[in-house]
């Protein structure tokens, strides 16, 4: 029933997942200085570091990371601010049971610096997406999205904070759906069984 969470930094999504009572077997970081590691340890969750700089190739790092994940035999691997591109072999190994949260309304604004790019584009709405991971970065079947308004006077920071608050609600909910067996991938799209709304729209500023 458990989840392994991969982080690289702050770990606020990881914290939200733990605080929601999701059973976490371990938190693994590719960086020893990730602040989220201490938060996980304080909550009694096992932590590990697989430092990508110690490996000669992406494939070698991914093999070590996969071995560390497999020690816990998780049902789900949850990427939560994990800042490494994963090799196709790694993604295939965990196909259908690895998900990510991205700070945009995918397929708009894949990649980095989404908040600044949304402001520069003059978009009126922004948000976040939980999706299954495929070999193509920030693609893969969409599980759930939360949308927020872009407000006059927004800065990158104010917009990021508004989106992050929704991330913390959305990700634990999507993980719970998965663990409850409520997510079905059909024809490359996700169907959420039961009475769950697949799209969470927030109009609160
Ligand atoms: C979040 O905005 C997440 O959507 C993105 O990276 C950020 C991680 O933040 N993938 P945190 O480490 O969860 O606080």
PDB file of C-alpha atoms and ligand atoms in Angstrom:
ATOM      1  CA  UNK A   1       0.000   0.000   0.000  1.00  0.00           C
ATOM      2  CA  UNK A   2       2.950   2.308   0.319  1.00  0.00           C
ATOM      3  CA  UNK A   3       4.493   5.101  -1.678  1.00  0.00           C
ATOM      4  CA  UNK A   4       8.116   6.101  -2.279  1.00  0.00           C
ATOM      5  CA  UNK A   5       8.493   9.865  -2.741  1.00  0.00           C
ATOM      6  CA  UNK A   6      11.387  11.328  -4.767  1.00  0.00           C
ATOM      7  CA  UNK A   7      12.496  14.896  -4.001  1.00  0.00           C
ATOM      8  CA  UNK A   8      15.348  17.257  -4.825  1.00  0.00           C
ATOM      9  CA  UNK A   9      14.700  20.255  -2.580  1.00  0.00           C
ATOM     10  CA  UNK A  10      12.208  21.990  -0.339  1.00  0.00           C
ATOM     11  CA  UNK A  11       9.784  19.090  -0.117  1.00  0.00           C
ATOM     12  CA  UNK A  12       6.566  20.976   0.554  1.00  0.00           C
ATOM     13  CA  UNK A  13       4.540  18.629  -1.674  1.00  0.00           C
ATOM     14  CA  UNK A  14       6.159  15.672   0.082  1.00  0.00           C
ATOM     15  CA  UNK A  15       5.156  17.212   3.408  1.00  0.00           C
ATOM     16  CA  UNK A  16       1.575  17.664   2.217  1.00  0.00           C
ATOM     17  CA  UNK A  17       1.482  14.007   1.140  1.00  0.00           C
ATOM     18  CA  UNK A  18       2.773  12.844   4.527  1.00  0.00           C
ATOM     19  CA  UNK A  19       0.408  15.154   6.422  1.00  0.00           C
ATOM     20  CA  UNK A  20      -2.510  13.756   4.431  1.00  0.00           C
ATOM     21  CA  UNK A  21      -1.760  10.366   5.949  1.00  0.00           C
ATOM     22  CA  UNK A  22      -0.546   8.702   2.754  1.00  0.00           C
ATOM     23  CA  UNK A  23       1.542   5.641   3.776  1.00  0.00           C
ATOM     24  CA  UNK A  24       5.118   6.469   2.732  1.00  0.00           C
ATOM     25  CA  UNK A  25       7.789   3.763   2.778  1.00  0.00           C
ATOM     26  CA  UNK A  26      10.660   6.148   2.064  1.00  0.00           C
ATOM     27  CA  UNK A  27      11.703   9.551   0.780  1.00  0.00           C
ATOM     28  CA  UNK A  28      14.663   9.494  -1.608  1.00  0.00           C
ATOM     29  CA  UNK A  29      16.606  12.540  -2.799  1.00  0.00           C
ATOM     30  CA  UNK A  30      19.312  12.959  -5.413  1.00  0.00           C
ATOM     31  CA  UNK A  31      20.725  15.779  -3.283  1.00  0.00           C
ATOM     32  CA  UNK A  32      21.975  15.386   0.276  1.00  0.00           C
ATOM     33  CA  UNK A  33      21.106  19.029   1.021  1.00  0.00           C
ATOM     34  CA  UNK A  34      17.410  18.689   0.133  1.00  0.00           C
ATOM     35  CA  UNK A  35      15.507  20.374   2.959  1.00  0.00           C
ATOM     36  CA  UNK A  36      12.679  17.871   2.643  1.00  0.00           C
ATOM     37  CA  UNK A  37      14.872  15.038   3.964  1.00  0.00           C
ATOM     38  CA  UNK A  38      14.853  16.477   7.483  1.00  0.00           C
ATOM     39  CA  UNK A  39      11.095  16.988   7.376  1.00  0.00           C
ATOM     40  CA  UNK A  40      10.601  13.338   6.404  1.00  0.00           C
ATOM     41  CA  UNK A  41      13.015  12.103   9.063  1.00  0.00           C
ATOM     42  CA  UNK A  42      11.231  14.156  11.737  1.00  0.00           C
ATOM     43  CA  UNK A  43       8.063  12.345  10.805  1.00  0.00           C
ATOM     44  CA  UNK A  44       9.781   8.966  11.149  1.00  0.00           C
ATOM     45  CA  UNK A  45       9.892   8.215   7.423  1.00  0.00           C
ATOM     46  CA  UNK A  46      12.992   6.419   6.104  1.00  0.00           C
ATOM     47  CA  UNK A  47      15.208   8.629   3.958  1.00  0.00           C
ATOM     48  CA  UNK A  48      17.966   7.903   1.464  1.00  0.00           C
ATOM     49  CA  UNK A  49      20.235   9.894  -0.836  1.00  0.00           C
ATOM     50  CA  UNK A  50      21.274   8.661  -4.272  1.00  0.00           C
ATOM     51  CA  UNK A  51      23.631  11.423  -5.413  1.00  0.00           C
ATOM     52  CA  UNK A  52      23.521  11.693  -9.199  1.00  0.00           C
ATOM     53  CA  UNK A  53      27.012  13.241  -9.255  1.00  0.00           C
ATOM     54  CA  UNK A  54      28.512   9.929  -8.124  1.00  0.00           C
ATOM     55  CA  UNK A  55      27.447   8.193 -11.335  1.00  0.00           C
ATOM     56  CA  UNK A  56      29.131   8.362 -14.725  1.00  0.00           C
ATOM     57  CA  UNK A  57      25.918   8.177 -16.739  1.00  0.00           C
ATOM     58  CA  UNK A  58      22.198   8.855 -16.417  1.00  0.00           C
ATOM     59  CA  UNK A  59      21.567   5.134 -16.865  1.00  0.00           C
ATOM     60  CA  UNK A  60      23.904   4.210 -14.010  1.00  0.00           C
ATOM     61  CA  UNK A  61      22.228   6.737 -11.706  1.00  0.00           C
ATOM     62  CA  UNK A  62      18.788   5.518 -12.711  1.00  0.00           C
ATOM     63  CA  UNK A  63      19.766   1.903 -12.019  1.00  0.00           C
ATOM     64  CA  UNK A  64      20.955   2.806  -8.514  1.00  0.00           C
ATOM     65  CA  UNK A  65      17.813   4.865  -7.909  1.00  0.00           C
ATOM     66  CA  UNK A  66      15.590   2.013  -9.103  1.00  0.00           C
ATOM     67  CA  UNK A  67      17.386  -0.423  -6.816  1.00  0.00           C
ATOM     68  CA  UNK A  68      16.851   1.893  -3.840  1.00  0.00           C
ATOM     69  CA  UNK A  69      13.156   2.263  -4.713  1.00  0.00           C
ATOM     70  CA  UNK A  70      12.702  -1.491  -5.178  1.00  0.00           C
ATOM     71  CA  UNK A  71      14.035  -2.178  -1.668  1.00  0.00           C
ATOM     72  CA  UNK A  72      10.718  -0.768  -0.451  1.00  0.00           C
ATOM     73  CA  UNK A  73       8.535  -2.553  -3.030  1.00  0.00           C
ATOM     74  CA  UNK A  74       6.194   0.458  -3.262  1.00  0.00           C
ATOM     75  CA  UNK A  75       2.908   0.455  -5.093  1.00  0.00           C
ATOM     76  CA  UNK A  76       3.564   3.970  -6.334  1.00  0.00           C
ATOM     77  CA  UNK A  77       6.543   6.244  -6.988  1.00  0.00           C
ATOM     78  CA  UNK A  78       5.605   9.909  -6.507  1.00  0.00           C
ATOM     79  CA  UNK A  79       7.906  12.580  -7.950  1.00  0.00           C
ATOM     80  CA  UNK A  80       7.605  15.706  -5.808  1.00  0.00           C
ATOM     81  CA  UNK A  81       9.967  18.374  -7.062  1.00  0.00           C
ATOM     82  CA  UNK A  82      12.424  15.738  -8.302  1.00  0.00           C
ATOM     83  CA  UNK A  83      14.683  17.641 -10.674  1.00  0.00           C
ATOM     84  CA  UNK A  84      16.262  14.877 -12.735  1.00  0.00           C
ATOM     85  CA  UNK A  85      15.218  13.716 -16.172  1.00  0.00           C
ATOM     86  CA  UNK A  86      14.580   9.987 -16.009  1.00  0.00           C
ATOM     87  CA  UNK A  87      15.778   7.577 -18.705  1.00  0.00           C
ATOM     88  CA  UNK A  88      13.219   5.680 -20.813  1.00  0.00           C
ATOM     89  CA  UNK A  89      14.328   2.422 -19.184  1.00  0.00           C
ATOM     90  CA  UNK A  90      13.614   3.763 -15.706  1.00  0.00           C
ATOM     91  CA  UNK A  91      10.212   5.080 -16.724  1.00  0.00           C
ATOM     92  CA  UNK A  92       9.315   1.750 -18.387  1.00  0.00           C
ATOM     93  CA  UNK A  93      10.236  -0.148 -15.233  1.00  0.00           C
ATOM     94  CA  UNK A  94       7.669   1.820 -13.208  1.00  0.00           C
ATOM     95  CA  UNK A  95       5.132   2.345 -15.989  1.00  0.00           C
ATOM     96  CA  UNK A  96       1.634   3.023 -14.717  1.00  0.00           C
ATOM     97  CA  UNK A  97       2.808   3.469 -11.135  1.00  0.00           C
ATOM     98  CA  UNK A  98       4.912   6.618 -11.269  1.00  0.00           C
ATOM     99  CA  UNK A  99       3.379  10.082 -11.139  1.00  0.00           C
ATOM    100  CA  UNK A 100       4.541  13.689 -11.046  1.00  0.00           C
ATOM    101  CA  UNK A 101       3.189  17.103 -10.139  1.00  0.00           C
ATOM    102  CA  UNK A 102       3.953  19.961 -12.492  1.00  0.00           C
ATOM    103  CA  UNK A 103       3.223  23.650 -11.836  1.00  0.00           C
ATOM    104  CA  UNK A 104       1.200  24.442 -14.957  1.00  0.00           C
ATOM    105  CA  UNK A 105      -1.971  23.420 -16.691  1.00  0.00           C
ATOM    106  CA  UNK A 106      -0.366  20.841 -18.978  1.00  0.00           C
ATOM    107  CA  UNK A 107      -0.012  20.517 -21.916  1.00  0.00           C
ATOM    108  CA  UNK A 108       0.610  24.252 -21.604  1.00  0.00           C
ATOM    109  CA  UNK A 109       3.968  25.310 -20.171  1.00  0.00           C
ATOM    110  CA  UNK A 110       5.953  22.104 -19.754  1.00  0.00           C
ATOM    111  CA  UNK A 111       9.505  22.598 -18.460  1.00  0.00           C
ATOM    112  CA  UNK A 112      11.004  25.088 -16.018  1.00  0.00           C
ATOM    113  CA  UNK A 113      10.100  28.631 -14.881  1.00  0.00           C
ATOM    114  CA  UNK A 114       6.414  28.123 -15.515  1.00  0.00           C
ATOM    115  CA  UNK A 115       5.194  31.015 -13.350  1.00  0.00           C
ATOM    116  CA  UNK A 116       7.378  33.590 -15.087  1.00  0.00           C
ATOM    117  CA  UNK A 117       6.403  32.235 -18.493  1.00  0.00           C
ATOM    118  CA  UNK A 118       2.690  32.366 -17.654  1.00  0.00           C
ATOM    119  CA  UNK A 119       3.047  36.010 -16.581  1.00  0.00           C
ATOM    120  CA  UNK A 120       5.053  36.868 -19.703  1.00  0.00           C
ATOM    121  CA  UNK A 121       2.411  35.241 -21.894  1.00  0.00           C
ATOM    122  CA  UNK A 122      -0.371  37.244 -20.277  1.00  0.00           C
ATOM    123  CA  UNK A 123      -2.387  34.105 -19.517  1.00  0.00           C
ATOM    124  CA  UNK A 124      -5.440  34.668 -17.343  1.00  0.00           C
ATOM    125  CA  UNK A 125      -5.352  31.281 -15.669  1.00  0.00           C
ATOM    126  CA  UNK A 126      -2.614  29.054 -14.344  1.00  0.00           C
ATOM    127  CA  UNK A 127      -2.472  25.969 -12.187  1.00  0.00           C
ATOM    128  CA  UNK A 128      -0.960  22.585 -11.620  1.00  0.00           C
ATOM    129  CA  UNK A 129      -1.238  19.082 -13.030  1.00  0.00           C
ATOM    130  CA  UNK A 130      -0.736  15.614 -11.591  1.00  0.00           C
ATOM    131  CA  UNK A 131       0.085  13.153 -14.357  1.00  0.00           C
ATOM    132  CA  UNK A 132       1.487   9.708 -14.909  1.00  0.00           C
ATOM    133  CA  UNK A 133       5.117   9.868 -15.996  1.00  0.00           C
ATOM    134  CA  UNK A 134       6.100   8.828 -19.494  1.00  0.00           C
ATOM    135  CA  UNK A 135       9.463   9.068 -21.228  1.00  0.00           C
ATOM    136  CA  UNK A 136       8.568  12.495 -22.607  1.00  0.00           C
ATOM    137  CA  UNK A 137       9.169  15.249 -20.021  1.00  0.00           C
ATOM    138  CA  UNK A 138       5.988  16.704 -18.453  1.00  0.00           C
ATOM    139  CA  UNK A 139       3.769  14.625 -20.696  1.00  0.00           C
ATOM    140  CA  UNK A 140       1.820  11.522 -19.861  1.00  0.00           C
ATOM    141  CA  UNK A 141      -1.811  10.875 -18.967  1.00  0.00           C
ATOM    142  CA  UNK A 142      -3.320  13.682 -16.889  1.00  0.00           C
ATOM    143  CA  UNK A 143      -4.834  12.572 -13.588  1.00  0.00           C
ATOM    144  CA  UNK A 144      -6.022  15.850 -12.075  1.00  0.00           C
ATOM    145  CA  UNK A 145      -5.608  19.585 -12.459  1.00  0.00           C
ATOM    146  CA  UNK A 146      -6.281  22.604 -10.291  1.00  0.00           C
ATOM    147  CA  UNK A 147      -6.682  26.015 -11.834  1.00  0.00           C
ATOM    148  CA  UNK A 148      -6.165  29.453 -10.290  1.00  0.00           C
ATOM    149  CA  UNK A 149      -6.612  32.978 -11.647  1.00  0.00           C
ATOM    150  CA  UNK A 150      -3.689  35.182 -12.631  1.00  0.00           C
ATOM    151  CA  UNK A 151      -4.444  38.472 -10.858  1.00  0.00           C
ATOM    152  CA  UNK A 152      -3.447  42.037 -11.704  1.00  0.00           C
ATOM    153  CA  UNK A 153      -0.176  42.871  -9.982  1.00  0.00           C
ATOM    154  CA  UNK A 154       0.859  39.245  -9.625  1.00  0.00           C
ATOM    155  CA  UNK A 155       4.561  38.574  -9.322  1.00  0.00           C
ATOM    156  CA  UNK A 156       6.259  35.272  -9.989  1.00  0.00           C
ATOM    157  CA  UNK A 157       6.280  34.733  -6.223  1.00  0.00           C
ATOM    158  CA  UNK A 158       2.630  35.554  -5.587  1.00  0.00           C
ATOM    159  CA  UNK A 159       1.514  33.397  -8.485  1.00  0.00           C
ATOM    160  CA  UNK A 160       3.752  30.505  -7.421  1.00  0.00           C
ATOM    161  CA  UNK A 161       2.334  30.642  -3.896  1.00  0.00           C
ATOM    162  CA  UNK A 162      -1.244  30.552  -5.197  1.00  0.00           C
ATOM    163  CA  UNK A 163      -0.456  27.527  -7.354  1.00  0.00           C
ATOM    164  CA  UNK A 164       1.521  25.771  -4.601  1.00  0.00           C
ATOM    165  CA  UNK A 165      -1.445  25.931  -2.221  1.00  0.00           C
ATOM    166  CA  UNK A 166      -3.436  23.998  -4.817  1.00  0.00           C
ATOM    167  CA  UNK A 167      -0.590  21.532  -5.395  1.00  0.00           C
ATOM    168  CA  UNK A 168      -0.701  20.629  -1.717  1.00  0.00           C
ATOM    169  CA  UNK A 169      -4.403  19.788  -1.998  1.00  0.00           C
ATOM    170  CA  UNK A 170      -4.285  18.089  -5.378  1.00  0.00           C
ATOM    171  CA  UNK A 171      -1.341  15.719  -5.071  1.00  0.00           C
ATOM    172  CA  UNK A 172      -2.439  13.829  -1.936  1.00  0.00           C
ATOM    173  CA  UNK A 173      -5.898  13.488  -3.442  1.00  0.00           C
ATOM    174  CA  UNK A 174      -4.545  12.007  -6.685  1.00  0.00           C
ATOM    175  CA  UNK A 175      -2.306   9.603  -4.773  1.00  0.00           C
ATOM    176  CA  UNK A 176      -5.254   8.482  -2.668  1.00  0.00           C
ATOM    177  CA  UNK A 177      -7.239   7.781  -5.833  1.00  0.00           C
ATOM    178  CA  UNK A 178      -4.374   5.633  -7.104  1.00  0.00           C
ATOM    179  CA  UNK A 179      -4.002   3.695  -3.852  1.00  0.00           C
ATOM    180  CA  UNK A 180      -7.763   3.129  -3.746  1.00  0.00           C
ATOM    181  CA  UNK A 181      -7.571   1.617  -7.240  1.00  0.00           C
ATOM    182  CA  UNK A 182      -9.704   4.394  -8.694  1.00  0.00           C
ATOM    183  CA  UNK A 183      -7.416   5.406 -11.592  1.00  0.00           C
ATOM    184  CA  UNK A 184      -7.748   3.575 -14.886  1.00  0.00           C
ATOM    185  CA  UNK A 185      -5.602   4.382 -17.936  1.00  0.00           C
ATOM    186  CA  UNK A 186      -7.630   3.805 -21.090  1.00  0.00           C
ATOM    187  CA  UNK A 187      -6.344   4.740 -24.526  1.00  0.00           C
ATOM    188  CA  UNK A 188      -3.686   6.979 -23.020  1.00  0.00           C
ATOM    189  CA  UNK A 189      -6.196   8.889 -20.880  1.00  0.00           C
ATOM    190  CA  UNK A 190      -6.995   8.577 -17.207  1.00  0.00           C
ATOM    191  CA  UNK A 191     -10.471   7.734 -16.044  1.00  0.00           C
ATOM    192  CA  UNK A 192     -11.253   8.303 -12.377  1.00  0.00           C
ATOM    193  CA  UNK A 193     -13.673   5.700 -11.080  1.00  0.00           C
ATOM    194  CA  UNK A 194     -16.392   6.531  -8.592  1.00  0.00           C
ATOM    195  CA  UNK A 195     -17.769   9.980  -7.961  1.00  0.00           C
ATOM    196  CA  UNK A 196     -14.492  11.864  -7.974  1.00  0.00           C
ATOM    197  CA  UNK A 197     -14.256  15.002 -10.039  1.00  0.00           C
ATOM    198  CA  UNK A 198     -11.128  14.660 -12.198  1.00  0.00           C
ATOM    199  CA  UNK A 199     -10.790  18.418 -12.546  1.00  0.00           C
ATOM    200  CA  UNK A 200     -10.501  20.576  -9.461  1.00  0.00           C
ATOM    201  CA  UNK A 201     -11.111  24.194 -10.256  1.00  0.00           C
ATOM    202  CA  UNK A 202     -10.390  26.856  -7.708  1.00  0.00           C
ATOM    203  CA  UNK A 203     -11.531  30.384  -8.218  1.00  0.00           C
ATOM    204  CA  UNK A 204     -10.274  31.541  -4.869  1.00  0.00           C
ATOM    205  CA  UNK A 205      -7.526  34.124  -5.101  1.00  0.00           C
TER     206      UNK A 205
HETATM  207  C1  LIG B   1       6.573  22.249  -7.162  1.00  0.00           C
HETATM  208  O1  LIG B   1       6.134  23.484  -7.705  1.00  0.00           O
HETATM  209  C2  LIG B   1       6.270  21.123  -8.104  1.00  0.00           C
HETATM  210  O2  LIG B   1       5.096  21.329  -8.841  1.00  0.00           O
HETATM  211  C3  LIG B   1       7.455  21.164  -9.023  1.00  0.00           C
HETATM  212  O3  LIG B   1       8.545  21.479  -8.198  1.00  0.00           O
HETATM  213  C4  LIG B   1       8.084  22.197  -7.060  1.00  0.00           C
HETATM  214  C5  LIG B   1       8.542  21.421  -5.873  1.00  0.00           C
HETATM  215  O4  LIG B   1       8.272  22.083  -4.658  1.00  0.00           O
HETATM  216  N1  LIG B   1       7.578  19.905  -9.710  1.00  0.00           N
HETATM  217  P1  LIG B   1       8.387  21.287  -3.290  1.00  0.00           P
HETATM  218  O5  LIG B   1       9.788  20.710  -3.234  1.00  0.00           O
HETATM  219  O6  LIG B   1       7.350  20.212  -3.303  1.00  0.00           O
HETATM  220  O7  LIG B   1       8.160  22.304  -2.228  1.00  0.00           O
END
